mmCIF file of C-alpha atoms in Angstrom:
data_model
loop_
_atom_site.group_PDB
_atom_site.id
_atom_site.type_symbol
_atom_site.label_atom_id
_atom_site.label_comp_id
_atom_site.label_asym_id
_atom_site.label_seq_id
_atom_site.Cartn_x
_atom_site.Cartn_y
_atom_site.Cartn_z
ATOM 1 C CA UNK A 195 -87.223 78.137 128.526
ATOM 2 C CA UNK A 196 -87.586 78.999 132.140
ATOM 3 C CA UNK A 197 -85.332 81.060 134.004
ATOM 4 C CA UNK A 198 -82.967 77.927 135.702
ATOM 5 C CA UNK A 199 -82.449 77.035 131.684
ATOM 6 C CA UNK A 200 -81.452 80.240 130.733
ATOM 7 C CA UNK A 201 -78.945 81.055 133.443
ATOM 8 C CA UNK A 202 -77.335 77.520 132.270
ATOM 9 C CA UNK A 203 -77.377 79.041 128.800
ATOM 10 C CA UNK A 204 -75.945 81.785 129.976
ATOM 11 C CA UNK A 205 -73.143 80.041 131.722
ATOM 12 C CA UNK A 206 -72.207 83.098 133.420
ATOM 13 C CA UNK A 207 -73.948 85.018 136.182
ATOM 14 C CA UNK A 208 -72.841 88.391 136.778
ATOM 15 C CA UNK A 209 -72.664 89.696 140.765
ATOM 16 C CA UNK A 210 -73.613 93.363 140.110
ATOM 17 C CA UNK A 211 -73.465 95.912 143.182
ATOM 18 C CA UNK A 212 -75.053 98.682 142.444
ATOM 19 C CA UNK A 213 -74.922 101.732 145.053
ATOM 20 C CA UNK A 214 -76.773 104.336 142.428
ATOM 21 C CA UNK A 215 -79.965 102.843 140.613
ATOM 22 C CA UNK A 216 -79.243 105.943 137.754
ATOM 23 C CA UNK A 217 -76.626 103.337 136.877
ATOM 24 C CA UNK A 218 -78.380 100.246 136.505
ATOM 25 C CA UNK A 219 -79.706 101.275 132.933
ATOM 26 C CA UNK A 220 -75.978 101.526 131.317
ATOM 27 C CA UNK A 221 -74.967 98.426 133.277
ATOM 28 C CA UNK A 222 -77.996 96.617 131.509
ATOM 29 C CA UNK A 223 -76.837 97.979 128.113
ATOM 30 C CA UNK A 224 -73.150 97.227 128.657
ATOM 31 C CA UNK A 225 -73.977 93.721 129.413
ATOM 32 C CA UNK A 226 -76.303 93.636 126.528
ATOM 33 C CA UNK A 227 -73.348 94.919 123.986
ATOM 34 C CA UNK A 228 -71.061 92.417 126.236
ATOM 35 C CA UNK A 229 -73.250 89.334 124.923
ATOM 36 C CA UNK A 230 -74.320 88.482 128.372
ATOM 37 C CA UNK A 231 -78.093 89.800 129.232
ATOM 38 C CA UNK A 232 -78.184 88.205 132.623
ATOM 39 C CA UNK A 233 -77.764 90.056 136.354
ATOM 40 C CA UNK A 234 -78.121 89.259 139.830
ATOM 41 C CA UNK A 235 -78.349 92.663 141.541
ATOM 42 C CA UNK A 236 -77.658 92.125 144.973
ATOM 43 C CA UNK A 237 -79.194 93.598 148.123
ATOM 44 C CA UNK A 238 -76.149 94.677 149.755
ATOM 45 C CA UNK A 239 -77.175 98.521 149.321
ATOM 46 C CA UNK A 240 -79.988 100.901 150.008
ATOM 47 C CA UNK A 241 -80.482 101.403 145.786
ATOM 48 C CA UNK A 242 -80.602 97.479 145.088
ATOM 49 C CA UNK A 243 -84.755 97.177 144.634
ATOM 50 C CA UNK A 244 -84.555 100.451 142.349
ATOM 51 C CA UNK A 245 -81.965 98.964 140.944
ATOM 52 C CA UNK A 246 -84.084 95.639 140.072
ATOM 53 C CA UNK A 247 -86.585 97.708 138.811
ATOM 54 C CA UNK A 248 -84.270 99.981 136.216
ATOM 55 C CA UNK A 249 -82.437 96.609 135.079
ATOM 56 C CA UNK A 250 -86.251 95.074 134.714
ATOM 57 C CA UNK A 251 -87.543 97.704 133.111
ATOM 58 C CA UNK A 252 -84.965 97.981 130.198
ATOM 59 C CA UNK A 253 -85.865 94.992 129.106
ATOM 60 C CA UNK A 254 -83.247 93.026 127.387
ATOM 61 C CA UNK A 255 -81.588 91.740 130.709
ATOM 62 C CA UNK A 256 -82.931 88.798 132.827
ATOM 63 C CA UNK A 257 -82.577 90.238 136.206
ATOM 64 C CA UNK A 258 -82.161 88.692 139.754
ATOM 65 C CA UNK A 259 -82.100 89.426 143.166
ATOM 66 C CA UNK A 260 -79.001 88.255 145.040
ATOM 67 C CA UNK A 261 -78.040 88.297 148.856
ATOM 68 C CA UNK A 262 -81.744 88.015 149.874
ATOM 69 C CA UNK A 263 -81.823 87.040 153.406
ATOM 70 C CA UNK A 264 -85.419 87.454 154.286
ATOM 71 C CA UNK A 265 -89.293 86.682 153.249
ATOM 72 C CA UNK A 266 -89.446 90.715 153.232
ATOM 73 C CA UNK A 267 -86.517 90.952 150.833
ATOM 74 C CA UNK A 268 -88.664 88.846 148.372
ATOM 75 C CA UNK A 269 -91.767 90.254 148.480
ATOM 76 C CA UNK A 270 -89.387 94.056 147.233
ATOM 77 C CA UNK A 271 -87.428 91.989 144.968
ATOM 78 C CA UNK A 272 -90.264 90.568 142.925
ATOM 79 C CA UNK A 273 -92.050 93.678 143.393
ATOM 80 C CA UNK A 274 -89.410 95.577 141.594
ATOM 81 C CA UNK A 275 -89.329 92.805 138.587
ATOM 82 C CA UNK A 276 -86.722 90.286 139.674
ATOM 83 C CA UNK A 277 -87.171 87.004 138.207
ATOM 84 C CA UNK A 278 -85.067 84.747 140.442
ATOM 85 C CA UNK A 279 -83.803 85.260 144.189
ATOM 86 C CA UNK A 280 -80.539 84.115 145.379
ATOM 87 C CA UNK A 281 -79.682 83.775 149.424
ATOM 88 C CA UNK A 282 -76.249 82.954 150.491
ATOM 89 C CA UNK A 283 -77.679 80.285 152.625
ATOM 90 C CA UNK A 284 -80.555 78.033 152.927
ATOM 91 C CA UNK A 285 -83.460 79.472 154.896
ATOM 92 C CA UNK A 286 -87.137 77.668 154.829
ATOM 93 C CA UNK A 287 -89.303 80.862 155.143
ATOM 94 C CA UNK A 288 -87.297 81.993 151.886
ATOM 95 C CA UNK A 289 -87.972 79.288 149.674
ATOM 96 C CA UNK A 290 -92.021 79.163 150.677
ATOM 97 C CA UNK A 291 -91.948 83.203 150.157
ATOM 98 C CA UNK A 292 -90.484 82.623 146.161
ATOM 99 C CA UNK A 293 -92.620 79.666 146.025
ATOM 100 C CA UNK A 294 -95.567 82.155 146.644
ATOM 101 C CA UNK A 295 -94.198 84.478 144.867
ATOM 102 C CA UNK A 296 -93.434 81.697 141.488
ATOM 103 C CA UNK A 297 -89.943 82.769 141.013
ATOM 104 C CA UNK A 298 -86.947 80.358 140.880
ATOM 105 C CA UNK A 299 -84.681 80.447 144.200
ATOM 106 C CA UNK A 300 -81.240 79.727 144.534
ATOM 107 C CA UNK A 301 -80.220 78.644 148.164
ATOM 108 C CA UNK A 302 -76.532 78.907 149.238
ATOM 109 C CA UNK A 303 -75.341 75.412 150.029
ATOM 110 C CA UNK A 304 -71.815 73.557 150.395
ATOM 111 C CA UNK A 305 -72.668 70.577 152.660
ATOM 112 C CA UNK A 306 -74.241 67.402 152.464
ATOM 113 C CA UNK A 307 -76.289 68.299 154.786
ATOM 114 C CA UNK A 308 -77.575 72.021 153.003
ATOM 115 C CA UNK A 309 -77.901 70.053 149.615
ATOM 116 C CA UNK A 310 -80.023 67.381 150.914
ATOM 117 C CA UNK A 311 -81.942 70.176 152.999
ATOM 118 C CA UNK A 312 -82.785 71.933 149.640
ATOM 119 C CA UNK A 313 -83.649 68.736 147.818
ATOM 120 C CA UNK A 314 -86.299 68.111 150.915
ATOM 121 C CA UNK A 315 -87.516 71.948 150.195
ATOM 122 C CA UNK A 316 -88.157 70.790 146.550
ATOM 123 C CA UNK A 317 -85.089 72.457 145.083
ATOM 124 C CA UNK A 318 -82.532 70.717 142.853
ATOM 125 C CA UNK A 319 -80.159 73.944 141.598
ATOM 126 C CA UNK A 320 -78.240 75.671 144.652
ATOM 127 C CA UNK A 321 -75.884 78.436 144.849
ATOM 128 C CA UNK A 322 -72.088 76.771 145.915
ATOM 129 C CA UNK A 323 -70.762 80.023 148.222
ATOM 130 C CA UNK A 324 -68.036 80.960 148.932
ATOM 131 C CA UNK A 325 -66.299 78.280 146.289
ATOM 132 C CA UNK A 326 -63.003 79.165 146.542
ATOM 133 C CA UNK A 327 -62.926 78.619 150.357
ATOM 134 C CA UNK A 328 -66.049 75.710 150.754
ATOM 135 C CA UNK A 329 -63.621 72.905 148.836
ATOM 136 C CA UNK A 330 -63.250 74.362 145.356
ATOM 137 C CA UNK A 331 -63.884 72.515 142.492
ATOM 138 C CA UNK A 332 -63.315 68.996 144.018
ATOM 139 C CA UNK A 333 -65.987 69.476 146.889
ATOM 140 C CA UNK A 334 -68.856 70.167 143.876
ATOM 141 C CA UNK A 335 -67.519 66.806 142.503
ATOM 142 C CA UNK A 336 -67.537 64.971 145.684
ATOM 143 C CA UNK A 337 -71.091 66.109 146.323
ATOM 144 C CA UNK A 338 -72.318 65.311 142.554
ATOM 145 C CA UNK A 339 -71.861 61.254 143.472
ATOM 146 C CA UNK A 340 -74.625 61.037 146.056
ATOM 147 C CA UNK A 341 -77.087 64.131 145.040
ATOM 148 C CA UNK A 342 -76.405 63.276 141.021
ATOM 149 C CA UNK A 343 -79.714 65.651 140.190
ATOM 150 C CA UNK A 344 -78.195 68.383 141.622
ATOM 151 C CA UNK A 345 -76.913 71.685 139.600
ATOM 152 C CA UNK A 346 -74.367 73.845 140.945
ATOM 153 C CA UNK A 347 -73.719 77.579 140.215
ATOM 154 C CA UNK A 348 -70.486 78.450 142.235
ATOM 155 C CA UNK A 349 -70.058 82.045 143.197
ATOM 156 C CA UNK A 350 -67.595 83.485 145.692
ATOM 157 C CA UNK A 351 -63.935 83.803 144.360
ATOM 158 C CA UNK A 352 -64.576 83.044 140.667
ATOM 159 C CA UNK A 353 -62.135 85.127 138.262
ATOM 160 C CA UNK A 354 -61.158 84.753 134.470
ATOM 161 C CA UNK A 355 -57.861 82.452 135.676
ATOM 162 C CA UNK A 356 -60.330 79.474 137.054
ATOM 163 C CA UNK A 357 -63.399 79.733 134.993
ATOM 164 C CA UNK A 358 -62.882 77.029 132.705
ATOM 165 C CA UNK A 359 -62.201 74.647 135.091
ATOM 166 C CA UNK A 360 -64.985 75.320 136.999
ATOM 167 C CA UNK A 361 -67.753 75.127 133.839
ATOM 168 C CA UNK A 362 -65.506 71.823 133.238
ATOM 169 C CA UNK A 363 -67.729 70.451 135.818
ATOM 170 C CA UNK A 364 -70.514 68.641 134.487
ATOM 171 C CA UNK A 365 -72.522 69.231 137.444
ATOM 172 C CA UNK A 366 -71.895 73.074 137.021
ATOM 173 C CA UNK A 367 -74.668 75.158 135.654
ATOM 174 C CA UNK A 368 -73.236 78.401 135.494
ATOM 175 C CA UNK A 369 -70.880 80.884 137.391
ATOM 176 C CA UNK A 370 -71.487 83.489 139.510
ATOM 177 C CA UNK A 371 -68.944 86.341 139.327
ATOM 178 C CA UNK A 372 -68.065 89.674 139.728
ATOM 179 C CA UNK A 373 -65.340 90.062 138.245
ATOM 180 C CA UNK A 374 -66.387 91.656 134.811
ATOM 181 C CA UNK A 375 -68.957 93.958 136.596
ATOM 182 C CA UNK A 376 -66.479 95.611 138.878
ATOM 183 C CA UNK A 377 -68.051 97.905 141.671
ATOM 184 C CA UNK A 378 -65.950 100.717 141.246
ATOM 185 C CA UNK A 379 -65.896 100.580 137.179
ATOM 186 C CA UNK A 380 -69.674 100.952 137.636
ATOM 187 C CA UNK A 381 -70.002 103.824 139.978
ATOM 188 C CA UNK A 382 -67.398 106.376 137.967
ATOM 189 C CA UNK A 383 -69.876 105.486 134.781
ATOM 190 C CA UNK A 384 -67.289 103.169 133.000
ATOM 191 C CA UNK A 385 -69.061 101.223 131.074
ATOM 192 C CA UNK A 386 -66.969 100.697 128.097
ATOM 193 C CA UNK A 387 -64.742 98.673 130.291
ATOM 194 C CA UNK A 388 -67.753 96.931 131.799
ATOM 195 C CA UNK A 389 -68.294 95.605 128.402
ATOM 196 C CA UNK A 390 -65.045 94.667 127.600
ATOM 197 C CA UNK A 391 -64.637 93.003 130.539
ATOM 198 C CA UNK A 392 -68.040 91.104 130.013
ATOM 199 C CA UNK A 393 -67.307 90.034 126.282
ATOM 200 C CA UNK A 394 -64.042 89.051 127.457
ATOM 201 C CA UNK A 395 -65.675 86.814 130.173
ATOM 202 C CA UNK A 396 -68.382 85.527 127.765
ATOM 203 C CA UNK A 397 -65.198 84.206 125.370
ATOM 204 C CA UNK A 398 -63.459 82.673 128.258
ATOM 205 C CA UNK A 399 -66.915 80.372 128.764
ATOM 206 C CA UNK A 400 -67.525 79.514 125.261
ATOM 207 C CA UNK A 401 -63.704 78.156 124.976
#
């Protein structure tokens, strides 16, 4: 199974900040006991590649880099373990970097335009961001008709209350969230909630 199949096993993709990399080794085991062994760590903070690297090194938790913007970004990302690379947007030099690299990339796009640009760039499974404000739910249907390969894993204002009818989508992979690995839950060391939250999160998918 390669890593596009699993994060569609998955279902769920959690959107972990992490602003102390001493935390990424409870996070992993929180969303181990949660039943959902998947992050994308993003690189929104000076501890994110450490971070990769604790959440890789634990083990039990396939770990991605998210908000990579640049070829440079990569090349620390996959350095530090990450086995996929997520970008907000589309950007060429990107794509040829994971391509070098071998690890699966997942371009922002919520056009017509960025889909087919991804499809030319050999890519068939794109990040939908923001979701809530690009069109929703009825935008990744409209675009399913003419690119009907395409997979979808909308992220960007994703909570428990419209989960279901996003995964309801058949062109819907998974869902990115951060909802049930809250920033601020992770920095005071509350993990126990973490894992509620996640278990909670991987019930509301499996409904």
């Amino acid at each position: 199974m390669d890593v596009l199949d699993h994060l569609t096993a998955a279902r769920l993709v959690p959107v972990v900040v992490l602003d102390d990399a001493a935390r990424a080794s409870a996070l992993a085991d929180a969303l181990v006991a949660g039943g959902l062994p998947v992050a994308e760590v993003t690189f929104r903070t000076p501890a994110a590649a450490d971070a990769v690297r604790a959440v890789a090194d634990h083990g039990g938790v396939l770990v991605g880099a998210g908000t990579v913007l640049t070829p440079d970004q990569v090349d620390q990302a996959v350095a530090a373990g990450a086995a996929f690379v997520v970008s907000p947007g589309l950007s060429r030099a990107v794509v040829e970097r994971c391509r070098e690299h071998g690890v699966a990339f997942l371009p922002g796009a919520v056009t017509a335009t960025e889909v087919q640009a991804a499809l030319e760039l050999g890519l068939s499974t794109v990040k939908f961001f923001p979701a809530a404000t690009s069109g929703g739910t009825a935008a990744v249907r409209a675009l399913s008709a003419p690119f009907a390969g395409v997979r979808f894993v909308p992220t960007g204002g994703i909570g428990p209350d419209d989960l279901a009818q996003w995964l309801a989508v058949p062109s819907v992979a998974a869902v990115g969230g951060s909802w049930m690995v809250p920033r601020d839950r992770i920095a005071a060391g509350d993990f126990d909630s973490v894992r509620e939250l996640t278990a909670r999160a991987v019930a509301l998918a499996a409904r």
